[in-house]
PDB file of C-alpha atoms in Angstrom:
ATOM      1  CA  MET A   1     133.850 109.392 127.256  1.00 61.00           C
ATOM      2  CA  ARG A   2     132.877 109.434 130.735  1.00 81.00           C
ATOM      3  CA  GLY A   3     134.825 106.725 133.152  1.00 94.00           C
ATOM      4  CA  TRP A   4     133.607 104.449 135.894  1.00 97.00           C
ATOM      5  CA  PHE A   5     133.251 105.628 139.653  1.00 98.00           C
ATOM      6  CA  ILE A   6     133.542 102.803 141.619  1.00 98.00           C
ATOM      7  CA  THR A   7     133.164 103.307 145.675  1.00 98.00           C
ATOM      8  CA  PHE A   8     134.506 101.479 148.156  1.00 98.00           C
ATOM      9  CA  GLU A   9     133.105 101.031 152.001  1.00 98.00           C
ATOM     10  CA  GLY A  10     132.701  99.423 155.539  1.00 98.00           C
ATOM     11  CA  ILE A  11     132.906  98.782 158.950  1.00 98.00           C
ATOM     12  CA  GLU A  12     136.247  99.775 160.506  1.00 96.00           C
ATOM     13  CA  GLY A  13     138.385  97.164 159.490  1.00 95.00           C
ATOM     14  CA  SER A  14     137.315  95.213 156.744  1.00 97.00           C
ATOM     15  CA  GLY A  15     140.384  95.984 154.273  1.00 96.00           C
ATOM     16  CA  LYS A  16     139.319  98.864 152.420  1.00 96.00           C
ATOM     17  CA  SER A  17     141.847 100.698 151.420  1.00 94.00           C
ATOM     18  CA  SER A  18     144.267  96.509 150.397  1.00 96.00           C
ATOM     19  CA  GLN A  19     141.547  95.784 148.391  1.00 98.00           C
ATOM     20  CA  ILE A  20     141.416  99.155 146.939  1.00 98.00           C
ATOM     21  CA  SER A  21     144.866  99.020 146.702  1.00 98.00           C
ATOM     22  CA  LEU A  22     145.064  95.938 145.022  1.00 98.00           C
ATOM     23  CA  LEU A  23     142.177  96.667 142.911  1.00 98.00           C
ATOM     24  CA  THR A  24     144.170  99.935 141.759  1.00 98.00           C
ATOM     25  CA  ASP A  25     147.201  98.335 140.834  1.00 98.00           C
ATOM     26  CA  TYR A  26     145.292  95.351 138.644  1.00 98.00           C
ATOM     27  CA  LEU A  27     143.532  97.416 137.267  1.00 98.00           C
ATOM     28  CA  ARG A  28     146.777 100.028 135.988  1.00 97.00           C
ATOM     29  CA  SER A  29     148.252  95.942 134.351  1.00 97.00           C
ATOM     30  CA  ASN A  30     145.405  96.015 131.998  1.00 95.00           C
ATOM     31  CA  HIS A  31     146.138  99.700 130.961  1.00 95.00           C
ATOM     32  CA  ARG A  32     142.803 101.023 132.758  1.00 96.00           C
ATOM     33  CA  ALA A  33     143.913 104.721 133.628  1.00 97.00           C
ATOM     34  CA  VAL A  34     143.067 104.993 137.699  1.00 98.00           C
ATOM     35  CA  THR A  35     142.445 107.595 140.520  1.00 98.00           C
ATOM     36  CA  LEU A  36     142.566 106.741 143.356  1.00 98.00           C
ATOM     37  CA  THR A  37     141.572 108.790 146.580  1.00 98.00           C
ATOM     38  CA  ARG A  38     139.831 108.895 149.245  1.00 98.00           C
ATOM     39  CA  GLU A  39     137.215 110.719 152.000  1.00 98.00           C
ATOM     40  CA  PRO A  40     137.342 112.261 154.074  1.00 97.00           C
ATOM     41  CA  GLY A  41     140.530 114.036 152.218  1.00 97.00           C
ATOM     42  CA  GLY A  42     141.199 113.654 148.490  1.00 97.00           C
ATOM     43  CA  THR A  43     141.614 117.427 148.457  1.00 98.00           C
ATOM     44  CA  PRO A  44     144.612 119.990 150.907  1.00 98.00           C
ATOM     45  CA  ILE A  45     141.784 121.536 151.559  1.00 98.00           C
ATOM     46  CA  GLY A  46     140.126 118.139 152.409  1.00 98.00           C
ATOM     47  CA  ASP A  47     142.715 116.738 153.815  1.00 97.00           C
ATOM     48  CA  GLN A  48     142.637 119.420 156.541  1.00 98.00           C
ATOM     49  CA  VAL A  49     138.552 118.453 157.258  1.00 98.00           C
ATOM     50  CA  ARG A  50     139.886 115.254 157.666  1.00 97.00           C
ATOM     51  CA  LYS A  51     142.208 115.706 160.398  1.00 96.00           C
ATOM     52  CA  ILE A  52     139.824 117.444 161.892  1.00 97.00           C
ATOM     53  CA  LEU A  53     136.898 114.538 162.387  1.00 97.00           C
ATOM     54  CA  LEU A  54     139.901 111.641 162.677  1.00 96.00           C
ATOM     55  CA  ASP A  55     141.275 113.405 165.968  1.00 95.00           C
ATOM     56  CA  PRO A  56     140.138 111.981 168.773  1.00 94.00           C
ATOM     57  CA  GLY A  57     140.933 114.637 170.565  1.00 95.00           C
ATOM     58  CA  ASN A  58     137.579 115.962 169.338  1.00 96.00           C
ATOM     59  CA  LYS A  59     135.503 114.023 171.308  1.00 93.00           C
ATOM     60  CA  ILE A  60     132.987 116.730 172.036  1.00 96.00           C
ATOM     61  CA  LEU A  61     132.317 117.130 168.059  1.00 97.00           C
ATOM     62  CA  ASP A  62     128.637 117.378 167.445  1.00 98.00           C
ATOM     63  CA  PRO A  63     126.730 115.079 165.303  1.00 98.00           C
ATOM     64  CA  SER A  64     125.741 117.498 163.498  1.00 98.00           C
ATOM     65  CA  ALA A  65     128.465 119.388 162.679  1.00 98.00           C
ATOM     66  CA  GLU A  66     130.919 116.486 161.458  1.00 98.00           C
ATOM     67  CA  LEU A  67     127.624 115.930 159.245  1.00 98.00           C
ATOM     68  CA  LEU A  68     128.845 119.091 157.764  1.00 98.00           C
ATOM     69  CA  LEU A  69     132.558 118.692 158.127  1.00 98.00           C
ATOM     70  CA  TYR A  70     132.033 114.853 155.661  1.00 98.00           C
ATOM     71  CA  ALA A  71     130.348 116.976 153.533  1.00 98.00           C
ATOM     72  CA  ALA A  72     132.339 119.990 152.467  1.00 98.00           C
ATOM     73  CA  SER A  73     135.328 118.381 152.127  1.00 98.00           C
ATOM     74  CA  ARG A  74     133.586 115.659 149.732  1.00 98.00           C
ATOM     75  CA  ALA A  75     131.952 119.038 147.754  1.00 98.00           C
ATOM     76  CA  GLN A  76     135.555 119.923 147.221  1.00 98.00           C
ATOM     77  CA  HIS A  77     136.761 116.655 146.579  1.00 98.00           C
ATOM     78  CA  LEU A  78     134.142 116.991 143.573  1.00 98.00           C
ATOM     79  CA  LYS A  79     135.395 119.564 142.240  1.00 98.00           C
ATOM     80  CA  GLU A  80     139.010 119.176 142.001  1.00 98.00           C
ATOM     81  CA  VAL A  81     139.512 115.205 141.683  1.00 98.00           C
ATOM     82  CA  ILE A  82     136.750 113.109 140.913  1.00 98.00           C
ATOM     83  CA  ARG A  83     134.122 115.135 139.068  1.00 98.00           C
ATOM     84  CA  PRO A  84     137.829 115.800 136.391  1.00 98.00           C
ATOM     85  CA  ALA A  85     139.327 112.676 136.378  1.00 98.00           C
ATOM     86  CA  LEU A  86     136.400 111.388 135.563  1.00 98.00           C
ATOM     87  CA  GLN A  87     135.401 113.491 132.465  1.00 97.00           C
ATOM     88  CA  SER A  88     139.174 112.565 131.056  1.00 97.00           C
ATOM     89  CA  GLY A  89     137.684 108.895 131.137  1.00 97.00           C
ATOM     90  CA  ALA A  90     139.565 106.925 134.004  1.00 98.00           C
ATOM     91  CA  ILE A  91     138.135 104.790 136.614  1.00 98.00           C
ATOM     92  CA  VAL A  92     137.969 106.728 140.116  1.00 98.00           C
ATOM     93  CA  LEU A  93     138.580 103.931 142.291  1.00 98.00           C
ATOM     94  CA  CYS A  94     136.770 106.531 146.265  1.00 98.00           C
ATOM     95  CA  ASP A  95     137.452 104.906 149.791  1.00 98.00           C
ATOM     96  CA  ARG A  96     134.242 105.719 150.877  1.00 98.00           C
ATOM     97  CA  PHE A  97     131.237 108.536 149.052  1.00 98.00           C
ATOM     98  CA  SER A  98     128.091 108.838 149.960  1.00 98.00           C
ATOM     99  CA  ASP A  99     127.328 105.563 151.579  1.00 98.00           C
ATOM    100  CA  ALA A 100     129.298 106.995 154.697  1.00 98.00           C
ATOM    101  CA  THR A 101     127.392 109.156 155.369  1.00 98.00           C
ATOM    102  CA  LEU A 102     124.052 107.791 155.514  1.00 98.00           C
ATOM    103  CA  ALA A 103     125.880 104.991 158.164  1.00 98.00           C
ATOM    104  CA  TYR A 104     127.983 106.605 160.153  1.00 98.00           C
ATOM    105  CA  GLN A 105     126.181 109.851 160.693  1.00 98.00           C
ATOM    106  CA  GLY A 106     123.384 108.383 159.586  1.00 98.00           C
ATOM    107  CA  TYR A 107     122.439 104.581 161.058  1.00 98.00           C
ATOM    108  CA  GLY A 108     125.698 105.280 163.308  1.00 98.00           C
ATOM    109  CA  ARG A 109     124.789 108.330 165.269  1.00 98.00           C
ATOM    110  CA  GLY A 110     121.215 108.508 164.914  1.00 98.00           C
ATOM    111  CA  LEU A 111     120.888 112.745 162.548  1.00 98.00           C
ATOM    112  CA  ASP A 112     117.156 112.007 159.935  1.00 98.00           C
ATOM    113  CA  LEU A 113     118.308 110.143 157.143  1.00 98.00           C
ATOM    114  CA  ALA A 114     115.761 111.910 155.058  1.00 98.00           C
ATOM    115  CA  MET A 115     118.065 114.984 156.169  1.00 98.00           C
ATOM    116  CA  ILE A 116     121.202 113.157 154.641  1.00 98.00           C
ATOM    117  CA  HIS A 117     119.679 112.264 151.683  1.00 97.00           C
ATOM    118  CA  ALA A 118     118.916 115.842 150.906  1.00 97.00           C
ATOM    119  CA  LEU A 119     122.513 117.618 152.067  1.00 98.00           C
ATOM    120  CA  ASP A 120     123.757 114.943 149.993  1.00 97.00           C
ATOM    121  CA  ARG A 121     121.677 115.666 146.795  1.00 97.00           C
ATOM    122  CA  LEU A 122     122.634 119.275 147.395  1.00 97.00           C
ATOM    123  CA  VAL A 123     126.677 118.687 147.657  1.00 98.00           C
ATOM    124  CA  THR A 124     126.498 115.779 144.739  1.00 98.00           C
ATOM    125  CA  ALA A 125     123.755 117.075 142.779  1.00 95.00           C
ATOM    126  CA  GLY A 126     122.470 113.527 142.650  1.00 91.00           C
ATOM    127  CA  MET A 127     125.584 111.472 141.452  1.00 95.00           C
ATOM    128  CA  ARG A 128     125.575 108.379 142.425  1.00 96.00           C
ATOM    129  CA  PRO A 129     128.239 105.761 142.184  1.00 98.00           C
ATOM    130  CA  ASP A 130     128.253 103.220 139.183  1.00 97.00           C
ATOM    131  CA  LEU A 131     129.218 100.810 141.339  1.00 98.00           C
ATOM    132  CA  THR A 132     129.571 100.311 145.076  1.00 98.00           C
ATOM    133  CA  ILE A 133     131.720  97.278 146.350  1.00 98.00           C
ATOM    134  CA  VAL A 134     130.320  96.492 150.384  1.00 98.00           C
ATOM    135  CA  LEU A 135     133.229  95.193 152.921  1.00 98.00           C
ATOM    136  CA  ASP A 136     131.165  93.700 155.206  1.00 98.00           C
ATOM    137  CA  VAL A 137     132.635  91.734 158.186  1.00 98.00           C
ATOM    138  CA  GLU A 138     131.396  91.505 161.968  1.00 97.00           C
ATOM    139  CA  ALA A 139     131.974  95.216 163.935  1.00 97.00           C
ATOM    140  CA  ALA A 140     133.888  93.101 166.514  1.00 96.00           C
ATOM    141  CA  VAL A 141     135.935  91.615 164.203  1.00 96.00           C
ATOM    142  CA  GLY A 142     136.334  94.831 162.461  1.00 95.00           C
ATOM    143  CA  LEU A 143     136.385  96.416 165.284  1.00 93.00           C
ATOM    144  CA  ALA A 144     139.646  94.712 166.656  1.00 92.00           C
ATOM    145  CA  ARG A 145     141.609  94.148 163.162  1.00 92.00           C
ATOM    146  CA  ALA A 146     141.352  98.346 163.100  1.00 89.00           C
ATOM    147  CA  ARG A 147     142.415  99.136 166.283  1.00 89.00           C
ATOM    148  CA  GLY A 148     145.460  96.425 165.786  1.00 84.00           C
ATOM    149  CA  ARG A 149     146.190  98.261 163.061  1.00 84.00           C
ATOM    150  CA  ASN A 150     146.339 101.649 164.458  1.00 77.00           C
ATOM    151  CA  ASN A 151     148.551 100.452 167.113  1.00 78.00           C
ATOM    152  CA  GLN A 152     151.261  99.042 165.142  1.00 79.00           C
ATOM    153  CA  GLN A 153     151.238 101.526 162.705  1.00 79.00           C
ATOM    154  CA  GLY A 154     151.103 104.326 164.930  1.00 70.00           C
ATOM    155  CA  LEU A 155     147.741 105.746 164.287  1.00 70.00           C
ATOM    156  CA  GLU A 156     146.367 106.708 167.182  1.00 73.00           C
ATOM    157  CA  ALA A 157     146.130 110.089 166.121  1.00 74.00           C
ATOM    158  CA  GLU A 158     143.428 108.980 163.306  1.00 77.00           C
ATOM    159  CA  ALA A 159     141.514 106.714 165.744  1.00 85.00           C
ATOM    160  CA  ARG A 160     138.712 108.775 166.382  1.00 94.00           C
ATOM    161  CA  PHE A 161     135.907 106.700 165.146  1.00 95.00           C
ATOM    162  CA  GLU A 162     137.999 102.896 166.232  1.00 93.00           C
ATOM    163  CA  ASN A 163     137.372 104.518 169.760  1.00 92.00           C
ATOM    164  CA  GLU A 164     133.342 104.661 170.014  1.00 95.00           C
ATOM    165  CA  ALA A 165     131.732 101.559 171.434  1.00 95.00           C
ATOM    166  CA  LEU A 166     131.238  98.163 169.999  1.00 96.00           C
ATOM    167  CA  ALA A 167     127.379  99.137 169.396  1.00 98.00           C
ATOM    168  CA  PHE A 168     128.478 102.380 167.135  1.00 98.00           C
ATOM    169  CA  HIS A 169     129.948  99.954 164.930  1.00 98.00           C
ATOM    170  CA  GLU A 170     127.356  97.151 164.869  1.00 98.00           C
ATOM    171  CA  ARG A 171     125.004  99.945 163.883  1.00 98.00           C
ATOM    172  CA  VAL A 172     127.161 100.874 161.224  1.00 98.00           C
ATOM    173  CA  ARG A 173     127.254  97.652 160.012  1.00 98.00           C
ATOM    174  CA  GLN A 174     123.568  97.184 160.259  1.00 98.00           C
ATOM    175  CA  GLY A 175     123.036 100.220 158.421  1.00 98.00           C
ATOM    176  CA  TYR A 176     125.356  99.120 154.979  1.00 98.00           C
ATOM    177  CA  LEU A 177     123.270  96.050 154.918  1.00 98.00           C
ATOM    178  CA  THR A 178     120.338  98.312 154.654  1.00 98.00           C
ATOM    179  CA  LEU A 179     121.817 100.571 152.347  1.00 98.00           C
ATOM    180  CA  ALA A 180     123.094  97.260 149.840  1.00 98.00           C
ATOM    181  CA  ARG A 181     119.546  95.684 150.440  1.00 98.00           C
ATOM    182  CA  GLU A 182     118.118  99.226 148.716  1.00 98.00           C
ATOM    183  CA  ALA A 183     119.975  99.023 146.224  1.00 98.00           C
ATOM    184  CA  PRO A 184     121.502  95.768 145.135  1.00 97.00           C
ATOM    185  CA  ASP A 185     121.778  96.507 141.129  1.00 97.00           C
ATOM    186  CA  ARG A 186     124.605  99.523 142.209  1.00 98.00           C
ATOM    187  CA  MET A 187     126.082  97.951 145.479  1.00 98.00           C
ATOM    188  CA  LYS A 188     127.632  94.160 145.724  1.00 98.00           C
ATOM    189  CA  ILE A 189     128.001  92.538 149.741  1.00 98.00           C
ATOM    190  CA  VAL A 190     131.890  90.785 149.469  1.00 98.00           C
ATOM    191  CA  ASP A 191     132.317  88.447 153.159  1.00 98.00           C
ATOM    192  CA  ALA A 192     135.416  90.639 154.271  1.00 98.00           C
ATOM    193  CA  ALA A 193     136.127  87.852 156.612  1.00 97.00           C
ATOM    194  CA  LEU A 194     137.674  85.871 154.065  1.00 97.00           C
ATOM    195  CA  PRO A 195     140.819  85.949 153.267  1.00 97.00           C
ATOM    196  CA  PRO A 196     142.357  89.127 151.601  1.00 97.00           C
ATOM    197  CA  LEU A 197     143.125  87.464 148.119  1.00 97.00           C
ATOM    198  CA  LEU A 198     139.998  85.928 147.855  1.00 98.00           C
ATOM    199  CA  VAL A 199     138.345  88.943 149.206  1.00 98.00           C
ATOM    200  CA  GLN A 200     140.081  90.959 146.358  1.00 98.00           C
ATOM    201  CA  GLU A 201     139.909  87.951 143.719  1.00 98.00           C
ATOM    202  CA  LYS A 202     135.502  88.295 144.062  1.00 98.00           C
ATOM    203  CA  ILE A 203     135.753  91.869 143.805  1.00 98.00           C
ATOM    204  CA  ARG A 204     137.837  91.565 140.732  1.00 98.00           C
ATOM    205  CA  GLU A 205     135.041  89.156 139.373  1.00 98.00           C
ATOM    206  CA  ILE A 206     132.309  91.754 140.373  1.00 98.00           C
ATOM    207  CA  VAL A 207     134.493  94.786 138.146  1.00 98.00           C
ATOM    208  CA  ASP A 208     135.326  92.615 135.361  1.00 96.00           C
ATOM    209  CA  ARG A 209     131.375  92.339 135.168  1.00 95.00           C
ATOM    210  CA  CYS A 210     130.850  95.858 134.346  1.00 92.00           C
ATOM    211  CA  LEU A 211     133.857  97.129 132.412  1.00 89.00           C
ATOM    212  CA  ILE A 212     133.153  94.345 129.971  1.00 73.00           C
TER     213      ILE A 212
END
């Protein structure tokens, strides 16, 4: 029996990592088999690509090269982690997937959306998440959270996107909201400005309805 593929999306500082971790604990406490993963990365090869993509020293990385690196990481991720887990019947929780590419490289960087869609179909063979949680927060709020987190946790080596101007993050946020309007059955927006435990409560309500 095929499992469930649930992705988390949102701008920097929207709380994805914390919320996906809480949901993992909740589902496992209810005796669900869960595979928790992330993009870029999720595999040894993908983690090497992640270092390139998130290294703030790579300021001259061309947007098209950035796009192709994400695609390469995703292809390996699907082969090694996502497809096998789904085939085993597990619930796969993934921190970012194809929607992130559309939001960041499409709406954020300005690359052609049709071209991104075509590349993604090639990489994923048309696979789409069963459910996508979009954690929405104002760009200025999310960016301040992300930069504060990086300073506190010593994550400056992965801060290439946090170093982008506010206008970039505003375009990404609007990209996510546009994508959610276009796919309301799959993509569910949750207000990430709410207290974290209330955000988690709303996420669990959405997920429970889908998994019944």
